[in-house]
Amino acid sequence: KQEVTQIPAALSVPEGENLVLNCSFTDSAIYNLQWFRQDPGKGLTSLLLIQSSQREQTSGRLNASLDKSSGRSTLYIAASQPGDSATYLCAVSHDRGSTLGRLYFGRGTQLTVWP
Amino acid sequence: SQTIHQWPATLVQPVGSPLSLECTVEGTSNPNLYWYRQAAGRGLQLLFYSVGIGQISSEVPQNLSASRPQDRQFILSSKKLLLSDSGFYLCAWIGQGPATEAFFGQGTRLTVV
């Protein structure tokens, strides 16, 4: 059974710092990996998706990498801002034939960026 | 573009009362739909998924049920709520193909009292 772990569980940094959020998964036979953002009391917003054949994806100040063989992904946030404060979730999916694309989630990293 | 509507946003229900949460999807046809629950201090737990009308698969035995009466409608129900049913319920659409993102609704905060 796939297990996804995110470290750290919480992170508090001053504005302007570069951050790294970590995600690891036990079964490396993934279909894709996604990073999501969740604001308090809200749904999830997809930030980046990395297909299993890819190594990284970038969107603005965000960069996500994937090392499938070692079961790891990192989300890099450059020049953090108070508006980046949220919970960041990592999720992986497997072969669609057997599990229909369901997502396995980590418990998230709660990020606070203070001015 | 794909949009997921969930309602209500918040709900306070007494123990033993029935439940009906609705999710509708726009901008796609024949979507795979999912109900997740997020409890305090825990990760997202998959409750049900559906690949088409009338097709429901359950991940864990529980007090809840799901139905898909129309292609773009997914309903989560209970006949009698328990205190342990409290949580944040999220509906999701996950498309076909490895490059397709997952889209989530805004969630329903259910408090059973």
PDB file of C-alpha atoms in Angstrom:
ATOM      1  CA  LYS A   1       0.000   0.000   0.000  1.00  0.00           C
ATOM      2  CA  GLN A   2       1.306   3.410  -0.941  1.00  0.00           C
ATOM      3  CA  GLU A   3       2.304   5.682   1.941  1.00  0.00           C
ATOM      4  CA  VAL A   4       3.171   9.328   1.448  1.00  0.00           C
ATOM      5  CA  THR A   5       5.129  11.267   4.053  1.00  0.00           C
ATOM      6  CA  GLN A   6       5.747  15.003   4.163  1.00  0.00           C
ATOM      7  CA  ILE A   7       8.476  16.720   6.136  1.00  0.00           C
ATOM      8  CA  PRO A   8       8.386  19.066   7.938  1.00  0.00           C
ATOM      9  CA  ALA A   9       4.831  19.054   9.299  1.00  0.00           C
ATOM     10  CA  ALA A  10       5.059  22.786   9.936  1.00  0.00           C
ATOM     11  CA  LEU A  11       7.407  25.553   8.878  1.00  0.00           C
ATOM     12  CA  SER A  12       7.564  29.210   9.907  1.00  0.00           C
ATOM     13  CA  VAL A  13       9.922  31.546   8.061  1.00  0.00           C
ATOM     14  CA  PRO A  14      10.433  35.267   7.479  1.00  0.00           C
ATOM     15  CA  GLU A  15       9.455  36.783   4.195  1.00  0.00           C
ATOM     16  CA  GLY A  16      12.030  36.467   1.420  1.00  0.00           C
ATOM     17  CA  GLU A  17      13.468  33.104   2.358  1.00  0.00           C
ATOM     18  CA  ASN A  18      13.816  30.261  -0.101  1.00  0.00           C
ATOM     19  CA  LEU A  19      12.093  27.100   1.110  1.00  0.00           C
ATOM     20  CA  VAL A  20      12.185  23.378   0.451  1.00  0.00           C
ATOM     21  CA  LEU A  21       9.273  21.117   1.282  1.00  0.00           C
ATOM     22  CA  ASN A  22       9.852  17.388   1.160  1.00  0.00           C
ATOM     23  CA  CYS A  23       7.650  14.493   0.118  1.00  0.00           C
ATOM     24  CA  SER A  24       8.489  10.792   0.071  1.00  0.00           C
ATOM     25  CA  PHE A  25       6.494   7.801  -1.097  1.00  0.00           C
ATOM     26  CA  THR A  26       7.005   4.084  -0.521  1.00  0.00           C
ATOM     27  CA  ASP A  27       5.907   2.641  -3.881  1.00  0.00           C
ATOM     28  CA  SER A  28       7.914   4.123  -6.733  1.00  0.00           C
ATOM     29  CA  ALA A  29       5.604   2.778  -9.476  1.00  0.00           C
ATOM     30  CA  ILE A  30       3.685   6.016  -9.697  1.00  0.00           C
ATOM     31  CA  TYR A  31       1.720   7.510 -12.571  1.00  0.00           C
ATOM     32  CA  ASN A  32       2.222  11.109 -11.557  1.00  0.00           C
ATOM     33  CA  LEU A  33       2.840  13.318  -8.543  1.00  0.00           C
ATOM     34  CA  GLN A  34       1.022  16.523  -7.712  1.00  0.00           C
ATOM     35  CA  TRP A  35       1.599  19.336  -5.279  1.00  0.00           C
ATOM     36  CA  PHE A  36      -1.461  21.128  -3.939  1.00  0.00           C
ATOM     37  CA  ARG A  37      -2.090  24.195  -1.864  1.00  0.00           C
ATOM     38  CA  GLN A  38      -4.890  24.354   0.698  1.00  0.00           C
ATOM     39  CA  ASP A  39      -5.943  27.548   2.420  1.00  0.00           C
ATOM     40  CA  PRO A  40      -7.812  27.230   5.755  1.00  0.00           C
ATOM     41  CA  GLY A  41     -11.340  25.928   5.266  1.00  0.00           C
ATOM     42  CA  LYS A  42     -10.940  25.702   1.501  1.00  0.00           C
ATOM     43  CA  GLY A  43     -10.525  23.061  -1.139  1.00  0.00           C
ATOM     44  CA  LEU A  44      -7.275  22.038  -2.799  1.00  0.00           C
ATOM     45  CA  THR A  45      -5.663  23.943  -5.629  1.00  0.00           C
ATOM     46  CA  SER A  46      -3.254  22.116  -7.894  1.00  0.00           C
ATOM     47  CA  LEU A  47       0.140  23.828  -8.106  1.00  0.00           C
ATOM     48  CA  LEU A  48       2.311  21.498 -10.128  1.00  0.00           C
ATOM     49  CA  LEU A  49       1.986  18.069 -11.695  1.00  0.00           C
ATOM     50  CA  ILE A  50       4.982  15.929 -12.580  1.00  0.00           C
ATOM     51  CA  GLN A  51       4.455  12.907 -14.769  1.00  0.00           C
ATOM     52  CA  SER A  52       6.412   9.792 -13.863  1.00  0.00           C
ATOM     53  CA  SER A  53       8.669  10.280 -16.892  1.00  0.00           C
ATOM     54  CA  GLN A  54       9.579  13.840 -15.905  1.00  0.00           C
ATOM     55  CA  ARG A  55      12.174  15.170 -13.477  1.00  0.00           C
ATOM     56  CA  GLU A  56      10.795  18.590 -12.633  1.00  0.00           C
ATOM     57  CA  GLN A  57       8.168  21.221 -13.298  1.00  0.00           C
ATOM     58  CA  THR A  58       8.264  24.971 -12.757  1.00  0.00           C
ATOM     59  CA  SER A  59       5.586  27.583 -12.316  1.00  0.00           C
ATOM     60  CA  GLY A  60       6.633  31.085 -11.358  1.00  0.00           C
ATOM     61  CA  ARG A  61       8.449  30.952  -8.015  1.00  0.00           C
ATOM     62  CA  LEU A  62       7.643  27.266  -7.580  1.00  0.00           C
ATOM     63  CA  ASN A  63       9.779  24.372  -8.724  1.00  0.00           C
ATOM     64  CA  ALA A  64       8.979  20.739  -8.047  1.00  0.00           C
ATOM     65  CA  SER A  65      11.401  17.898  -8.639  1.00  0.00           C
ATOM     66  CA  LEU A  66      10.819  14.178  -8.766  1.00  0.00           C
ATOM     67  CA  ASP A  67      13.253  11.339  -8.115  1.00  0.00           C
ATOM     68  CA  LYS A  68      11.036   8.394  -8.818  1.00  0.00           C
ATOM     69  CA  SER A  69      13.635   5.693  -8.108  1.00  0.00           C
ATOM     70  CA  SER A  70      14.283   6.975  -4.596  1.00  0.00           C
ATOM     71  CA  GLY A  71      10.626   7.834  -3.956  1.00  0.00           C
ATOM     72  CA  ARG A  72      11.154  11.523  -3.317  1.00  0.00           C
ATOM     73  CA  SER A  73       9.889  14.885  -4.447  1.00  0.00           C
ATOM     74  CA  THR A  74      10.715  18.392  -3.317  1.00  0.00           C
ATOM     75  CA  LEU A  75       8.808  21.619  -3.719  1.00  0.00           C
ATOM     76  CA  TYR A  76      11.062  24.657  -3.848  1.00  0.00           C
ATOM     77  CA  ILE A  77       9.533  28.059  -3.154  1.00  0.00           C
ATOM     78  CA  ALA A  78      11.718  31.014  -4.037  1.00  0.00           C
ATOM     79  CA  ALA A  79      11.533  34.389  -2.299  1.00  0.00           C
ATOM     80  CA  SER A  80       8.650  33.430  -0.046  1.00  0.00           C
ATOM     81  CA  GLN A  81       5.835  35.902   0.619  1.00  0.00           C
ATOM     82  CA  PRO A  82       3.157  36.118   3.338  1.00  0.00           C
ATOM     83  CA  GLY A  83       0.600  35.145   0.686  1.00  0.00           C
ATOM     84  CA  ASP A  84       2.344  31.779   0.384  1.00  0.00           C
ATOM     85  CA  SER A  85       1.114  30.869   3.851  1.00  0.00           C
ATOM     86  CA  ALA A  86      -1.016  27.740   3.487  1.00  0.00           C
ATOM     87  CA  THR A  87      -0.840  23.976   3.813  1.00  0.00           C
ATOM     88  CA  TYR A  88       1.002  22.247   0.998  1.00  0.00           C
ATOM     89  CA  LEU A  89       0.008  18.709   0.133  1.00  0.00           C
ATOM     90  CA  CYS A  90       1.797  16.124  -1.939  1.00  0.00           C
ATOM     91  CA  ALA A  91      -0.125  13.341  -3.684  1.00  0.00           C
ATOM     92  CA  VAL A  92       0.752  10.448  -5.987  1.00  0.00           C
ATOM     93  CA  SER A  93      -1.348   8.330  -8.277  1.00  0.00           C
ATOM     94  CA  HIS A  94      -0.787   4.866  -9.706  1.00  0.00           C
ATOM     95  CA  ASP A  95      -1.645   2.895 -12.787  1.00  0.00           C
ATOM     96  CA  ARG A  96      -5.158   3.744 -13.873  1.00  0.00           C
ATOM     97  CA  GLY A  97      -6.194   0.216 -14.677  1.00  0.00           C
ATOM     98  CA  SER A  98      -6.015  -0.954 -11.107  1.00  0.00           C
ATOM     99  CA  THR A  99      -6.705   2.094  -9.001  1.00  0.00           C
ATOM    100  CA  LEU A 100      -8.482   4.447 -11.385  1.00  0.00           C
ATOM    101  CA  GLY A 101      -6.154   7.350 -10.753  1.00  0.00           C
ATOM    102  CA  ARG A 102      -6.931   7.749  -7.076  1.00  0.00           C
ATOM    103  CA  LEU A 103      -4.597  10.069  -5.211  1.00  0.00           C
ATOM    104  CA  TYR A 104      -2.615   9.067  -2.140  1.00  0.00           C
ATOM    105  CA  PHE A 105      -1.955  12.104   0.020  1.00  0.00           C
ATOM    106  CA  GLY A 106       0.610  13.087   2.593  1.00  0.00           C
ATOM    107  CA  ARG A 107      -0.557  14.954   5.675  1.00  0.00           C
ATOM    108  CA  GLY A 108       0.852  18.210   4.427  1.00  0.00           C
ATOM    109  CA  THR A 109       3.284  20.901   5.490  1.00  0.00           C
ATOM    110  CA  GLN A 110       1.723  23.936   7.145  1.00  0.00           C
ATOM    111  CA  LEU A 111       3.704  26.953   5.999  1.00  0.00           C
ATOM    112  CA  THR A 112       3.645  30.353   7.670  1.00  0.00           C
ATOM    113  CA  VAL A 113       5.555  33.234   6.108  1.00  0.00           C
ATOM    114  CA  TRP A 114       5.702  36.295   8.332  1.00  0.00           C
ATOM    115  CA  PRO A 115       6.465  39.825   7.184  1.00  0.00           C
TER     116      PRO A 115
ATOM    117  CA  SER B   1     -12.474  24.849 -18.038  1.00  0.00           C
ATOM    118  CA  GLN B   2     -13.423  22.319 -15.402  1.00  0.00           C
ATOM    119  CA  THR B   3     -15.379  23.498 -12.390  1.00  0.00           C
ATOM    120  CA  ILE B   4     -16.627  21.567  -9.387  1.00  0.00           C
ATOM    121  CA  HIS B   5     -19.495  22.830  -7.279  1.00  0.00           C
ATOM    122  CA  GLN B   6     -20.087  21.541  -3.788  1.00  0.00           C
ATOM    123  CA  TRP B   7     -22.834  22.449  -1.378  1.00  0.00           C
ATOM    124  CA  PRO B   8     -23.514  23.281   1.291  1.00  0.00           C
ATOM    125  CA  ALA B   9     -20.286  24.911   2.442  1.00  0.00           C
ATOM    126  CA  THR B  10     -20.994  24.261   6.121  1.00  0.00           C
ATOM    127  CA  LEU B  11     -23.448  22.004   7.875  1.00  0.00           C
ATOM    128  CA  VAL B  12     -24.261  21.299  11.513  1.00  0.00           C
ATOM    129  CA  GLN B  13     -26.360  18.220  12.021  1.00  0.00           C
ATOM    130  CA  PRO B  14     -27.516  16.290  15.101  1.00  0.00           C
ATOM    131  CA  VAL B  15     -26.502  12.697  15.663  1.00  0.00           C
ATOM    132  CA  GLY B  16     -28.927  10.334  13.979  1.00  0.00           C
ATOM    133  CA  SER B  17     -30.056  12.785  11.328  1.00  0.00           C
ATOM    134  CA  PRO B  18     -29.713  12.091   7.576  1.00  0.00           C
ATOM    135  CA  LEU B  19     -27.111  13.667   5.296  1.00  0.00           C
ATOM    136  CA  SER B  20     -26.949  14.604   1.650  1.00  0.00           C
ATOM    137  CA  LEU B  21     -23.964  16.401   0.136  1.00  0.00           C
ATOM    138  CA  GLU B  22     -24.002  17.203  -3.534  1.00  0.00           C
ATOM    139  CA  CYS B  23     -21.216  17.669  -6.038  1.00  0.00           C
ATOM    140  CA  THR B  24     -21.640  18.702  -9.664  1.00  0.00           C
ATOM    141  CA  VAL B  25     -19.017  19.065 -12.362  1.00  0.00           C
ATOM    142  CA  GLU B  26     -18.911  21.394 -15.352  1.00  0.00           C
ATOM    143  CA  GLY B  27     -16.648  21.423 -18.365  1.00  0.00           C
ATOM    144  CA  THR B  28     -16.135  17.705 -18.834  1.00  0.00           C
ATOM    145  CA  SER B  29     -18.063  14.571 -19.667  1.00  0.00           C
ATOM    146  CA  ASN B  30     -17.886  11.098 -18.159  1.00  0.00           C
ATOM    147  CA  PRO B  31     -15.540  12.226 -15.377  1.00  0.00           C
ATOM    148  CA  ASN B  32     -14.079   9.988 -12.713  1.00  0.00           C
ATOM    149  CA  LEU B  33     -15.363  11.459  -9.466  1.00  0.00           C
ATOM    150  CA  TYR B  34     -14.122  11.030  -5.907  1.00  0.00           C
ATOM    151  CA  TRP B  35     -15.266  11.816  -2.366  1.00  0.00           C
ATOM    152  CA  TYR B  36     -12.524  12.454   0.170  1.00  0.00           C
ATOM    153  CA  ARG B  37     -12.764  13.230   3.864  1.00  0.00           C
ATOM    154  CA  GLN B  38     -10.232  15.304   5.758  1.00  0.00           C
ATOM    155  CA  ALA B  39     -10.394  14.923   9.532  1.00  0.00           C
ATOM    156  CA  ALA B  40      -8.516  17.124  11.972  1.00  0.00           C
ATOM    157  CA  GLY B  41      -4.903  16.016  12.285  1.00  0.00           C
ATOM    158  CA  ARG B  42      -5.259  13.401   9.575  1.00  0.00           C
ATOM    159  CA  GLY B  43      -4.624  13.243   5.872  1.00  0.00           C
ATOM    160  CA  LEU B  44      -7.218  12.982   3.146  1.00  0.00           C
ATOM    161  CA  GLN B  45      -9.037   9.671   3.166  1.00  0.00           C
ATOM    162  CA  LEU B  46     -10.683   8.378  -0.005  1.00  0.00           C
ATOM    163  CA  LEU B  47     -14.281   7.369   0.707  1.00  0.00           C
ATOM    164  CA  PHE B  48     -15.850   6.607  -2.677  1.00  0.00           C
ATOM    165  CA  TYR B  49     -15.078   6.842  -6.351  1.00  0.00           C
ATOM    166  CA  SER B  50     -17.195   6.524  -9.467  1.00  0.00           C
ATOM    167  CA  VAL B  51     -16.296   5.952 -13.104  1.00  0.00           C
ATOM    168  CA  GLY B  52     -19.819   6.404 -14.456  1.00  0.00           C
ATOM    169  CA  ILE B  53     -23.544   6.640 -13.768  1.00  0.00           C
ATOM    170  CA  GLY B  54     -24.604   4.148 -11.140  1.00  0.00           C
ATOM    171  CA  GLN B  55     -21.041   2.859 -10.653  1.00  0.00           C
ATOM    172  CA  ILE B  56     -19.775   3.336  -7.103  1.00  0.00           C
ATOM    173  CA  SER B  57     -16.762   1.824  -5.377  1.00  0.00           C
ATOM    174  CA  SER B  58     -16.178   2.150  -1.671  1.00  0.00           C
ATOM    175  CA  GLU B  59     -12.729   2.338  -0.147  1.00  0.00           C
ATOM    176  CA  VAL B  60     -13.582   1.825   3.493  1.00  0.00           C
ATOM    177  CA  PRO B  61     -16.607   0.410   5.323  1.00  0.00           C
ATOM    178  CA  GLN B  62     -18.480   3.163   7.046  1.00  0.00           C
ATOM    179  CA  ASN B  63     -21.724   4.857   7.817  1.00  0.00           C
ATOM    180  CA  LEU B  64     -21.843   6.673   4.483  1.00  0.00           C
ATOM    181  CA  SER B  65     -22.996   5.842   0.969  1.00  0.00           C
ATOM    182  CA  ALA B  66     -22.626   7.486  -2.418  1.00  0.00           C
ATOM    183  CA  SER B  67     -24.651   7.656  -5.586  1.00  0.00           C
ATOM    184  CA  ARG B  68     -24.173   8.952  -9.091  1.00  0.00           C
ATOM    185  CA  PRO B  69     -27.583   9.561 -10.625  1.00  0.00           C
ATOM    186  CA  GLN B  70     -26.243  11.667 -13.517  1.00  0.00           C
ATOM    187  CA  ASP B  71     -22.973  11.860 -15.395  1.00  0.00           C
ATOM    188  CA  ARG B  72     -21.827  15.044 -13.672  1.00  0.00           C
ATOM    189  CA  GLN B  73     -23.477  14.594 -10.287  1.00  0.00           C
ATOM    190  CA  PHE B  74     -22.059  12.766  -7.283  1.00  0.00           C
ATOM    191  CA  ILE B  75     -23.915  12.572  -3.979  1.00  0.00           C
ATOM    192  CA  LEU B  76     -22.703  11.558  -0.547  1.00  0.00           C
ATOM    193  CA  SER B  77     -25.368  10.385   1.887  1.00  0.00           C
ATOM    194  CA  SER B  78     -26.030   8.919   5.267  1.00  0.00           C
ATOM    195  CA  LYS B  79     -29.233   7.662   6.836  1.00  0.00           C
ATOM    196  CA  LYS B  80     -28.084   8.312  10.400  1.00  0.00           C
ATOM    197  CA  LEU B  81     -25.063  10.458  11.192  1.00  0.00           C
ATOM    198  CA  LEU B  82     -22.535   9.574  13.866  1.00  0.00           C
ATOM    199  CA  LEU B  83     -20.266  11.945  15.767  1.00  0.00           C
ATOM    200  CA  SER B  84     -17.322  10.357  13.949  1.00  0.00           C
ATOM    201  CA  ASP B  85     -18.733  11.527  10.615  1.00  0.00           C
ATOM    202  CA  SER B  86     -17.636  15.079  11.402  1.00  0.00           C
ATOM    203  CA  GLY B  87     -14.983  16.383   9.046  1.00  0.00           C
ATOM    204  CA  PHE B  88     -14.244  18.277   5.888  1.00  0.00           C
ATOM    205  CA  TYR B  89     -15.634  16.565   2.789  1.00  0.00           C
ATOM    206  CA  LEU B  90     -14.120  17.192  -0.601  1.00  0.00           C
ATOM    207  CA  CYS B  91     -15.324  16.182  -4.045  1.00  0.00           C
ATOM    208  CA  ALA B  92     -12.723  15.763  -6.768  1.00  0.00           C
ATOM    209  CA  TRP B  93     -12.549  15.193 -10.496  1.00  0.00           C
ATOM    210  CA  ILE B  94      -9.476  13.425 -11.843  1.00  0.00           C
ATOM    211  CA  GLY B  95      -9.225  13.218 -15.596  1.00  0.00           C
ATOM    212  CA  GLN B  96      -7.703  10.674 -17.924  1.00  0.00           C
ATOM    213  CA  GLY B  97      -4.035  10.674 -18.814  1.00  0.00           C
ATOM    214  CA  PRO B  98      -0.841  11.208 -16.797  1.00  0.00           C
ATOM    215  CA  ALA B  99      -0.763  14.944 -17.465  1.00  0.00           C
ATOM    216  CA  THR B 100      -4.225  15.677 -16.131  1.00  0.00           C
ATOM    217  CA  GLU B 101      -4.489  17.554 -12.883  1.00  0.00           C
ATOM    218  CA  ALA B 102      -7.027  16.841 -10.186  1.00  0.00           C
ATOM    219  CA  PHE B 103      -9.697  19.455  -9.503  1.00  0.00           C
ATOM    220  CA  PHE B 104     -11.313  19.808  -6.115  1.00  0.00           C
ATOM    221  CA  GLY B 105     -14.461  21.500  -4.919  1.00  0.00           C
ATOM    222  CA  GLN B 106     -14.405  24.003  -2.094  1.00  0.00           C
ATOM    223  CA  GLY B 107     -15.476  21.413   0.429  1.00  0.00           C
ATOM    224  CA  THR B 108     -18.230  20.977   3.008  1.00  0.00           C
ATOM    225  CA  ARG B 109     -17.461  21.370   6.696  1.00  0.00           C
ATOM    226  CA  LEU B 110     -19.741  18.901   8.509  1.00  0.00           C
ATOM    227  CA  THR B 111     -20.122  19.060  12.269  1.00  0.00           C
ATOM    228  CA  VAL B 112     -22.218  16.385  13.905  1.00  0.00           C
ATOM    229  CA  VAL B 113     -23.432  17.412  17.361  1.00  0.00           C
TER     230      VAL B 113
END
